[in-house]
Amino acid sequence: MANVSNISQLIGNTPLVKLQHIVPEQSAAVLVKLESRNPGGSIKDRIGLAMILAAEKSGILKAGGTIVEPTSGNTGIALAMIAAARGYRCVLVMPETMSVERRQLLALYGAEIVLTPGGEGMKGAIGKAREIVEQSGAFMPQQFENPANPEIHRQTTAQEIWSATGGQIDAFVCGVGTGGTITGVADVIKARNPKFLAIAVEPLESPVISGGTHSPHKIQGIGAGFVPKNLDVDLLDAIELVSSQEAFAMRVRLIREEGLMVGISSGASVHAALRVAEQLGAGKTVVTVIHDTGERYLSMS
């Protein structure tokens, strides 16, 4: 492996792994993109770096500045890691329901944490973050609407998936948090393969993208309680609903049967991917995402 001059150069180029034991014989192949291999442990490293670089380039974020962001955890970890490496102060606002491990990681990176009532979901965290920004003049990346979010997935994630599969991909199944991943990937691959299917995953308890109402759920990282601006719903071919119980159960199966230490949202995405793989049948290929690593959810097991 080549030497690198900073931690951000290790972000991206994550491997695809074919699931061997939990996919039924007559189903399509299911490949998982191991975003847990990023240095901050999640797919959010990609957008954390992209949003900070875009802000630096535009002059919005200057040396020694402050970053404030509402986050359910992984984007916060990514921002805190990159802020530490680049010399920024980082203030993160999140619902109090987020796991203890995530909060501990953020504190280790030196981030300041502000908790909001869990029942308010991400809407409550966003409102509080905006209040802090108005008072301090800090930079808020706004991951739910920042165009650098889906753009980095167009430039990197989509290209990596296309290259690793040799263009042989029939469906991409992905849990929706900010909407950036599925929007960026679908935008690129649909242009190359019109038959390609983009399938979003959201919590059964909070089917907002499907037109339902928001309710509390336990799948951290997806199901923000509103339709994010970075989600291009016109690119979606279907939406799969997964319950918190199903996500937790699939997480355990992935750990015990595939040896993959994954988080809860990964359990949701893989559960949905197996449904899609069964529908498509043998000879097809479904790609989904391992959004993050599982160690940061041990207190919730």
mmCIF file of C-alpha atoms in Angstrom:
data_model
loop_
_atom_site.group_PDB
_atom_site.id
_atom_site.type_symbol
_atom_site.label_atom_id
_atom_site.label_comp_id
_atom_site.label_asym_id
_atom_site.label_seq_id
_atom_site.Cartn_x
_atom_site.Cartn_y
_atom_site.Cartn_z
ATOM 1 C CA MET A 1 0.000 0.000 0.000
ATOM 2 C CA ALA A 2 1.297 3.443 -0.927
ATOM 3 C CA ASN A 3 2.121 5.986 1.763
ATOM 4 C CA VAL A 4 -0.265 8.941 2.051
ATOM 5 C CA SER A 5 0.322 12.454 3.361
ATOM 6 C CA ASN A 6 -3.005 12.827 5.200
ATOM 7 C CA ILE A 7 -5.919 10.724 6.454
ATOM 8 C CA SER A 8 -8.351 12.036 3.843
ATOM 9 C CA GLN A 9 -6.418 10.292 1.078
ATOM 10 C CA LEU A 10 -7.595 6.962 2.508
ATOM 11 C CA ILE A 11 -11.266 7.785 1.902
ATOM 12 C CA GLY A 12 -12.993 5.810 -0.856
ATOM 13 C CA ASN A 13 -11.995 2.894 -3.098
ATOM 14 C CA THR A 14 -13.744 0.488 -0.746
ATOM 15 C CA PRO A 15 -14.168 -3.177 -1.764
ATOM 16 C CA LEU A 16 -17.255 -5.063 -2.915
ATOM 17 C CA VAL A 17 -17.841 -8.373 -1.149
ATOM 18 C CA LYS A 18 -20.176 -11.107 -2.383
ATOM 19 C CA LEU A 19 -22.423 -12.507 0.344
ATOM 20 C CA GLN A 20 -21.888 -16.262 0.513
ATOM 21 C CA HIS A 21 -24.185 -17.731 3.155
ATOM 22 C CA ILE A 22 -27.387 -15.752 3.616
ATOM 23 C CA VAL A 23 -28.474 -15.414 -0.031
ATOM 24 C CA PRO A 24 -30.870 -18.182 -1.217
ATOM 25 C CA GLU A 25 -29.596 -20.309 -4.117
ATOM 26 C CA GLN A 26 -32.160 -19.111 -6.690
ATOM 27 C CA SER A 27 -31.690 -15.443 -5.869
ATOM 28 C CA ALA A 28 -29.546 -12.870 -7.614
ATOM 29 C CA ALA A 29 -25.993 -12.386 -6.352
ATOM 30 C CA VAL A 30 -25.761 -9.771 -3.602
ATOM 31 C CA LEU A 31 -22.605 -7.672 -3.361
ATOM 32 C CA VAL A 32 -22.029 -5.323 -0.434
ATOM 33 C CA LYS A 33 -19.831 -2.240 -0.662
ATOM 34 C CA LEU A 34 -17.776 -2.099 2.528
ATOM 35 C CA GLU A 35 -17.924 1.588 3.381
ATOM 36 C CA SER A 36 -16.899 0.580 6.909
ATOM 37 C CA ARG A 37 -13.366 0.401 5.474
ATOM 38 C CA ASN A 38 -13.133 4.195 5.269
ATOM 39 C CA PRO A 39 -10.821 5.693 7.940
ATOM 40 C CA GLY A 40 -13.741 7.133 9.930
ATOM 41 C CA GLY A 41 -15.626 3.852 9.663
ATOM 42 C CA SER A 42 -18.514 4.898 7.414
ATOM 43 C CA ILE A 43 -19.684 6.091 4.018
ATOM 44 C CA LYS A 44 -20.078 9.571 5.487
ATOM 45 C CA ASP A 45 -16.327 10.123 5.255
ATOM 46 C CA ARG A 46 -16.884 10.785 1.557
ATOM 47 C CA ILE A 47 -19.366 13.618 2.051
ATOM 48 C CA GLY A 48 -17.607 15.015 5.118
ATOM 49 C CA LEU A 49 -14.468 15.624 3.104
ATOM 50 C CA ALA A 50 -16.355 16.795 0.006
ATOM 51 C CA MET A 51 -18.392 19.407 1.877
ATOM 52 C CA ILE A 52 -15.367 20.770 3.740
ATOM 53 C CA LEU A 53 -13.260 20.985 0.568
ATOM 54 C CA ALA A 54 -16.102 22.762 -1.254
ATOM 55 C CA ALA A 55 -16.451 25.264 1.610
ATOM 56 C CA GLU A 56 -12.697 25.901 1.654
ATOM 57 C CA LYS A 57 -12.653 26.409 -2.107
ATOM 58 C CA SER A 58 -15.535 28.896 -1.985
ATOM 59 C CA GLY A 59 -14.002 30.797 0.936
ATOM 60 C CA ILE A 60 -16.928 30.084 3.275
ATOM 61 C CA LEU A 61 -14.695 28.084 5.623
ATOM 62 C CA LYS A 62 -11.454 29.748 6.614
ATOM 63 C CA ALA A 63 -8.466 28.548 8.637
ATOM 64 C CA GLY A 64 -9.355 28.021 12.294
ATOM 65 C CA GLY A 65 -13.085 28.306 11.595
ATOM 66 C CA THR A 66 -15.985 26.464 13.228
ATOM 67 C CA ILE A 67 -18.119 23.734 11.677
ATOM 68 C CA VAL A 68 -21.631 23.142 13.065
ATOM 69 C CA GLU A 69 -23.752 20.262 11.776
ATOM 70 C CA PRO A 70 -26.901 18.367 12.766
ATOM 71 C CA THR A 71 -26.078 14.669 12.443
ATOM 72 C CA SER A 72 -27.340 11.275 13.522
ATOM 73 C CA GLY A 73 -23.741 10.261 14.134
ATOM 74 C CA ASN A 74 -21.687 9.090 11.168
ATOM 75 C CA THR A 75 -21.499 12.402 9.344
ATOM 76 C CA GLY A 76 -20.490 13.925 12.661
ATOM 77 C CA ILE A 77 -17.707 11.391 13.082
ATOM 78 C CA ALA A 78 -16.481 12.117 9.558
ATOM 79 C CA LEU A 79 -16.585 15.891 10.089
ATOM 80 C CA ALA A 80 -14.906 15.590 13.493
ATOM 81 C CA MET A 81 -12.121 13.437 12.026
ATOM 82 C CA ILE A 82 -11.471 15.797 9.122
ATOM 83 C CA ALA A 83 -11.823 18.887 11.330
ATOM 84 C CA ALA A 84 -9.191 17.455 13.672
ATOM 85 C CA ALA A 85 -6.850 16.806 10.751
ATOM 86 C CA ARG A 86 -7.392 20.270 9.237
ATOM 87 C CA GLY A 87 -7.521 22.389 12.399
ATOM 88 C CA TYR A 88 -11.206 23.334 12.678
ATOM 89 C CA ARG A 89 -13.479 23.527 15.714
ATOM 90 C CA CYS A 90 -16.414 21.133 15.345
ATOM 91 C CA VAL A 91 -19.827 21.385 17.052
ATOM 92 C CA LEU A 92 -22.302 18.557 16.387
ATOM 93 C CA VAL A 93 -26.015 18.499 17.175
ATOM 94 C CA MET A 94 -27.843 15.174 17.375
ATOM 95 C CA PRO A 95 -30.910 13.496 18.891
ATOM 96 C CA GLU A 96 -30.282 12.120 22.379
ATOM 97 C CA THR A 97 -31.276 8.658 21.120
ATOM 98 C CA MET A 98 -28.022 8.205 19.205
ATOM 99 C CA SER A 99 -25.742 5.485 20.544
ATOM 100 C CA VAL A 100 -23.271 6.108 23.363
ATOM 101 C CA GLU A 101 -20.436 4.750 21.206
ATOM 102 C CA ARG A 102 -21.012 7.426 18.569
ATOM 103 C CA ARG A 103 -20.914 10.167 21.194
ATOM 104 C CA GLN A 104 -17.707 8.731 22.672
ATOM 105 C CA LEU A 105 -16.027 8.683 19.263
ATOM 106 C CA LEU A 106 -17.002 12.293 18.630
ATOM 107 C CA ALA A 107 -15.627 13.364 21.996
ATOM 108 C CA LEU A 108 -12.333 11.577 21.300
ATOM 109 C CA TYR A 109 -11.976 13.558 18.064
ATOM 110 C CA GLY A 110 -12.464 16.734 20.095
ATOM 111 C CA ALA A 111 -15.931 17.610 18.855
ATOM 112 C CA GLU A 112 -18.415 19.448 21.051
ATOM 113 C CA ILE A 113 -21.777 17.631 21.271
ATOM 114 C CA VAL A 114 -25.214 19.208 21.673
ATOM 115 C CA LEU A 115 -28.132 16.796 22.268
ATOM 116 C CA THR A 116 -31.765 17.452 21.295
ATOM 117 C CA PRO A 117 -34.941 15.591 22.354
ATOM 118 C CA GLY A 118 -35.152 12.170 20.711
ATOM 119 C CA GLY A 119 -38.821 12.557 19.843
ATOM 120 C CA GLU A 120 -38.032 15.519 17.611
ATOM 121 C CA GLY A 121 -35.831 13.362 15.366
ATOM 122 C CA MET A 122 -33.432 15.039 12.963
ATOM 123 C CA LYS A 123 -35.801 17.986 12.509
ATOM 124 C CA GLY A 124 -35.090 18.993 16.101
ATOM 125 C CA ALA A 125 -31.338 18.678 15.603
ATOM 126 C CA ILE A 126 -31.452 20.746 12.411
ATOM 127 C CA GLY A 127 -33.415 23.504 14.130
ATOM 128 C CA LYS A 128 -30.952 23.673 17.016
ATOM 129 C CA ALA A 129 -27.940 23.687 14.678
ATOM 130 C CA ARG A 130 -29.397 26.598 12.720
ATOM 131 C CA GLU A 131 -29.932 28.469 15.969
ATOM 132 C CA ILE A 132 -26.255 27.984 16.891
ATOM 133 C CA VAL A 133 -25.114 29.123 13.434
ATOM 134 C CA GLU A 134 -27.248 32.260 13.616
ATOM 135 C CA GLN A 135 -25.653 33.141 16.945
ATOM 136 C CA SER A 136 -22.060 32.300 16.030
ATOM 137 C CA GLY A 137 -21.711 32.731 12.274
ATOM 138 C CA ALA A 138 -20.191 29.267 11.957
ATOM 139 C CA PHE A 139 -20.216 27.180 8.782
ATOM 140 C CA MET A 140 -22.959 24.538 8.539
ATOM 141 C CA PRO A 141 -22.376 21.956 5.774
ATOM 142 C CA GLN A 142 -26.104 21.050 5.668
ATOM 143 C CA GLN A 143 -25.614 17.481 4.499
ATOM 144 C CA PHE A 144 -29.308 17.076 3.625
ATOM 145 C CA GLU A 145 -29.154 19.771 0.934
ATOM 146 C CA ASN A 146 -25.475 20.396 0.157
ATOM 147 C CA PRO A 147 -24.895 19.562 -3.542
ATOM 148 C CA ALA A 148 -21.379 18.360 -2.744
ATOM 149 C CA ASN A 149 -23.035 15.339 -1.085
ATOM 150 C CA PRO A 150 -24.596 13.608 -4.125
ATOM 151 C CA GLU A 151 -21.840 14.960 -6.345
ATOM 152 C CA ILE A 152 -19.085 13.064 -4.504
ATOM 153 C CA HIS A 153 -21.113 9.870 -4.960
ATOM 154 C CA ARG A 154 -21.373 10.599 -8.684
ATOM 155 C CA GLN A 155 -17.627 11.133 -8.872
ATOM 156 C CA THR A 156 -16.498 8.249 -6.656
ATOM 157 C CA THR A 157 -19.027 5.729 -5.312
ATOM 158 C CA ALA A 158 -20.862 5.233 -8.604
ATOM 159 C CA GLN A 159 -17.618 4.947 -10.574
ATOM 160 C CA GLU A 160 -16.190 2.418 -8.115
ATOM 161 C CA ILE A 161 -19.327 0.246 -8.266
ATOM 162 C CA TRP A 162 -19.445 0.363 -12.054
ATOM 163 C CA SER A 163 -15.764 -0.521 -12.342
ATOM 164 C CA ALA A 164 -15.851 -3.309 -9.740
ATOM 165 C CA THR A 165 -18.859 -4.985 -11.369
ATOM 166 C CA GLY A 166 -17.665 -4.444 -14.906
ATOM 167 C CA GLY A 167 -20.961 -2.674 -15.495
ATOM 168 C CA GLN A 168 -22.864 -5.853 -14.631
ATOM 169 C CA ILE A 169 -25.225 -4.418 -12.038
ATOM 170 C CA ASP A 170 -28.991 -4.826 -12.183
ATOM 171 C CA ALA A 171 -30.071 -3.059 -8.993
ATOM 172 C CA PHE A 172 -28.708 -0.807 -6.288
ATOM 173 C CA VAL A 173 -30.452 -0.993 -2.911
ATOM 174 C CA CYS A 174 -29.628 1.681 -0.364
ATOM 175 C CA GLY A 175 -30.936 3.028 2.931
ATOM 176 C CA VAL A 176 -31.829 6.721 2.688
ATOM 177 C CA GLY A 177 -30.494 9.181 5.219
ATOM 178 C CA THR A 178 -29.574 12.327 3.304
ATOM 179 C CA GLY A 179 -30.367 10.725 -0.047
ATOM 180 C CA GLY A 180 -26.950 11.569 -1.431
ATOM 181 C CA THR A 181 -25.679 8.035 -1.987
ATOM 182 C CA ILE A 182 -28.622 6.644 -3.943
ATOM 183 C CA THR A 183 -29.063 9.886 -5.897
ATOM 184 C CA GLY A 184 -25.414 10.060 -6.959
ATOM 185 C CA VAL A 185 -25.104 6.356 -7.781
ATOM 186 C CA ALA A 186 -28.428 6.107 -9.609
ATOM 187 C CA ASP A 187 -27.807 9.255 -11.637
ATOM 188 C CA VAL A 188 -24.584 7.849 -13.083
ATOM 189 C CA ILE A 189 -25.546 4.214 -13.585
ATOM 190 C CA LYS A 190 -29.005 4.870 -15.062
ATOM 191 C CA ALA A 191 -27.319 6.966 -17.754
ATOM 192 C CA ARG A 192 -25.213 3.945 -18.679
ATOM 193 C CA ASN A 193 -27.846 1.235 -18.184
ATOM 194 C CA PRO A 194 -31.499 2.317 -18.552
ATOM 195 C CA LYS A 195 -32.693 -1.055 -17.169
ATOM 196 C CA PHE A 196 -30.837 -0.518 -13.898
ATOM 197 C CA LEU A 197 -33.056 -0.300 -10.802
ATOM 198 C CA ALA A 198 -32.519 2.152 -7.930
ATOM 199 C CA ILE A 199 -34.330 1.007 -4.805
ATOM 200 C CA ALA A 200 -34.498 3.108 -1.656
ATOM 201 C CA VAL A 201 -34.840 1.678 1.847
ATOM 202 C CA GLU A 202 -36.634 3.421 4.712
ATOM 203 C CA PRO A 203 -37.960 2.345 8.121
ATOM 204 C CA LEU A 204 -41.362 0.648 8.171
ATOM 205 C CA GLU A 205 -42.173 2.722 11.254
ATOM 206 C CA SER A 206 -41.440 5.996 9.449
ATOM 207 C CA PRO A 207 -42.332 5.651 5.739
ATOM 208 C CA VAL A 208 -42.045 9.345 4.892
ATOM 209 C CA ILE A 209 -40.563 8.929 1.389
ATOM 210 C CA SER A 210 -43.383 6.497 0.644
ATOM 211 C CA GLY A 211 -45.922 9.160 1.620
ATOM 212 C CA GLY A 212 -46.526 8.065 5.204
ATOM 213 C CA THR A 213 -45.954 9.829 8.485
ATOM 214 C CA HIS A 214 -42.871 9.962 10.681
ATOM 215 C CA SER A 215 -42.733 7.876 13.842
ATOM 216 C CA PRO A 216 -39.788 6.960 16.078
ATOM 217 C CA HIS A 217 -37.681 4.018 14.915
ATOM 218 C CA LYS A 218 -34.366 2.393 15.850
ATOM 219 C CA ILE A 219 -32.538 2.261 12.511
ATOM 220 C CA GLN A 220 -29.932 4.921 13.174
ATOM 221 C CA GLY A 221 -28.661 6.742 10.097
ATOM 222 C CA ILE A 222 -31.718 6.427 7.852
ATOM 223 C CA GLY A 223 -35.315 7.631 8.071
ATOM 224 C CA ALA A 224 -34.698 11.252 9.059
ATOM 225 C CA GLY A 225 -38.437 11.997 9.234
ATOM 226 C CA PHE A 226 -38.636 14.155 6.093
ATOM 227 C CA VAL A 227 -37.796 13.894 2.403
ATOM 228 C CA PRO A 228 -34.284 15.371 2.074
ATOM 229 C CA LYS A 229 -33.529 17.836 -0.705
ATOM 230 C CA ASN A 230 -30.572 15.713 -1.801
ATOM 231 C CA LEU A 231 -32.886 12.802 -2.624
ATOM 232 C CA ASP A 232 -33.965 12.834 -6.271
ATOM 233 C CA VAL A 233 -37.155 10.774 -5.997
ATOM 234 C CA ASP A 234 -37.504 10.705 -9.786
ATOM 235 C CA LEU A 235 -34.503 8.363 -9.918
ATOM 236 C CA LEU A 236 -36.173 5.799 -7.629
ATOM 237 C CA ASP A 237 -37.817 2.704 -9.107
ATOM 238 C CA ALA A 238 -39.126 1.372 -5.804
ATOM 239 C CA ILE A 239 -38.988 1.840 -2.045
ATOM 240 C CA GLU A 240 -38.523 -1.061 0.364
ATOM 241 C CA LEU A 241 -39.801 -0.745 3.927
ATOM 242 C CA VAL A 242 -37.821 -2.524 6.647
ATOM 243 C CA SER A 243 -38.785 -2.657 10.321
ATOM 244 C CA SER A 244 -36.339 -1.948 13.115
ATOM 245 C CA GLN A 245 -36.696 -5.579 14.215
ATOM 246 C CA GLU A 246 -35.829 -6.848 10.728
ATOM 247 C CA ALA A 247 -32.797 -4.527 10.536
ATOM 248 C CA PHE A 248 -31.468 -5.693 13.920
ATOM 249 C CA ALA A 249 -32.016 -9.354 13.020
ATOM 250 C CA MET A 250 -30.208 -9.031 9.672
ATOM 251 C CA ARG A 251 -27.338 -7.213 11.362
ATOM 252 C CA VAL A 252 -26.858 -10.221 13.645
ATOM 253 C CA ARG A 253 -27.014 -12.617 10.675
ATOM 254 C CA LEU A 254 -24.376 -10.649 8.792
ATOM 255 C CA ILE A 255 -22.066 -10.718 11.796
ATOM 256 C CA ARG A 256 -22.573 -14.396 12.631
ATOM 257 C CA GLU A 257 -23.011 -15.921 9.167
ATOM 258 C CA GLU A 258 -20.886 -13.683 6.926
ATOM 259 C CA GLY A 259 -18.349 -12.418 9.476
ATOM 260 C CA LEU A 260 -19.197 -8.789 8.684
ATOM 261 C CA MET A 261 -19.283 -6.438 11.678
ATOM 262 C CA VAL A 262 -21.953 -4.015 10.501
ATOM 263 C CA GLY A 263 -24.315 -1.386 11.869
ATOM 264 C CA ILE A 264 -28.099 -1.314 12.027
ATOM 265 C CA SER A 265 -28.727 0.606 8.802
ATOM 266 C CA SER A 266 -26.587 -1.955 6.972
ATOM 267 C CA GLY A 267 -28.902 -4.637 8.313
ATOM 268 C CA ALA A 268 -31.836 -2.730 6.833
ATOM 269 C CA SER A 269 -30.180 -2.309 3.438
ATOM 270 C CA VAL A 270 -29.146 -5.957 3.207
ATOM 271 C CA HIS A 271 -32.581 -7.171 4.338
ATOM 272 C CA ALA A 272 -34.130 -5.171 1.496
ATOM 273 C CA ALA A 273 -31.435 -6.286 -0.947
ATOM 274 C CA LEU A 274 -32.271 -9.940 -0.254
ATOM 275 C CA ARG A 275 -35.913 -9.250 -1.099
ATOM 276 C CA VAL A 276 -34.900 -7.616 -4.373
ATOM 277 C CA ALA A 277 -32.449 -10.434 -5.145
ATOM 278 C CA GLU A 278 -35.231 -12.988 -4.707
ATOM 279 C CA GLN A 279 -37.482 -11.005 -7.054
ATOM 280 C CA LEU A 280 -34.800 -10.682 -9.757
ATOM 281 C CA GLY A 281 -33.619 -14.290 -9.561
ATOM 282 C CA ALA A 282 -30.402 -16.114 -10.404
ATOM 283 C CA GLY A 283 -28.060 -14.560 -12.946
ATOM 284 C CA LYS A 284 -28.660 -10.994 -11.830
ATOM 285 C CA THR A 285 -26.551 -8.790 -9.548
ATOM 286 C CA VAL A 286 -27.720 -6.588 -6.688
ATOM 287 C CA VAL A 287 -25.363 -4.141 -4.959
ATOM 288 C CA THR A 288 -26.028 -2.646 -1.555
ATOM 289 C CA VAL A 289 -24.055 -0.750 1.055
ATOM 290 C CA ILE A 290 -22.483 -1.581 4.389
ATOM 291 C CA HIS A 291 -22.902 1.975 5.629
ATOM 292 C CA ASP A 292 -20.705 1.705 8.719
ATOM 293 C CA THR A 293 -19.000 -0.564 11.207
ATOM 294 C CA GLY A 294 -20.873 -2.342 13.986
ATOM 295 C CA GLU A 295 -18.765 -1.569 17.050
ATOM 296 C CA ARG A 296 -20.497 1.774 17.542
ATOM 297 C CA TYR A 297 -23.819 0.023 18.269
ATOM 298 C CA LEU A 298 -22.809 -2.511 20.902
ATOM 299 C CA SER A 299 -24.779 -0.739 23.620
ATOM 300 C CA MET A 300 -27.914 -1.178 21.525
ATOM 301 C CA SER A 301 -27.559 -4.901 20.872
#
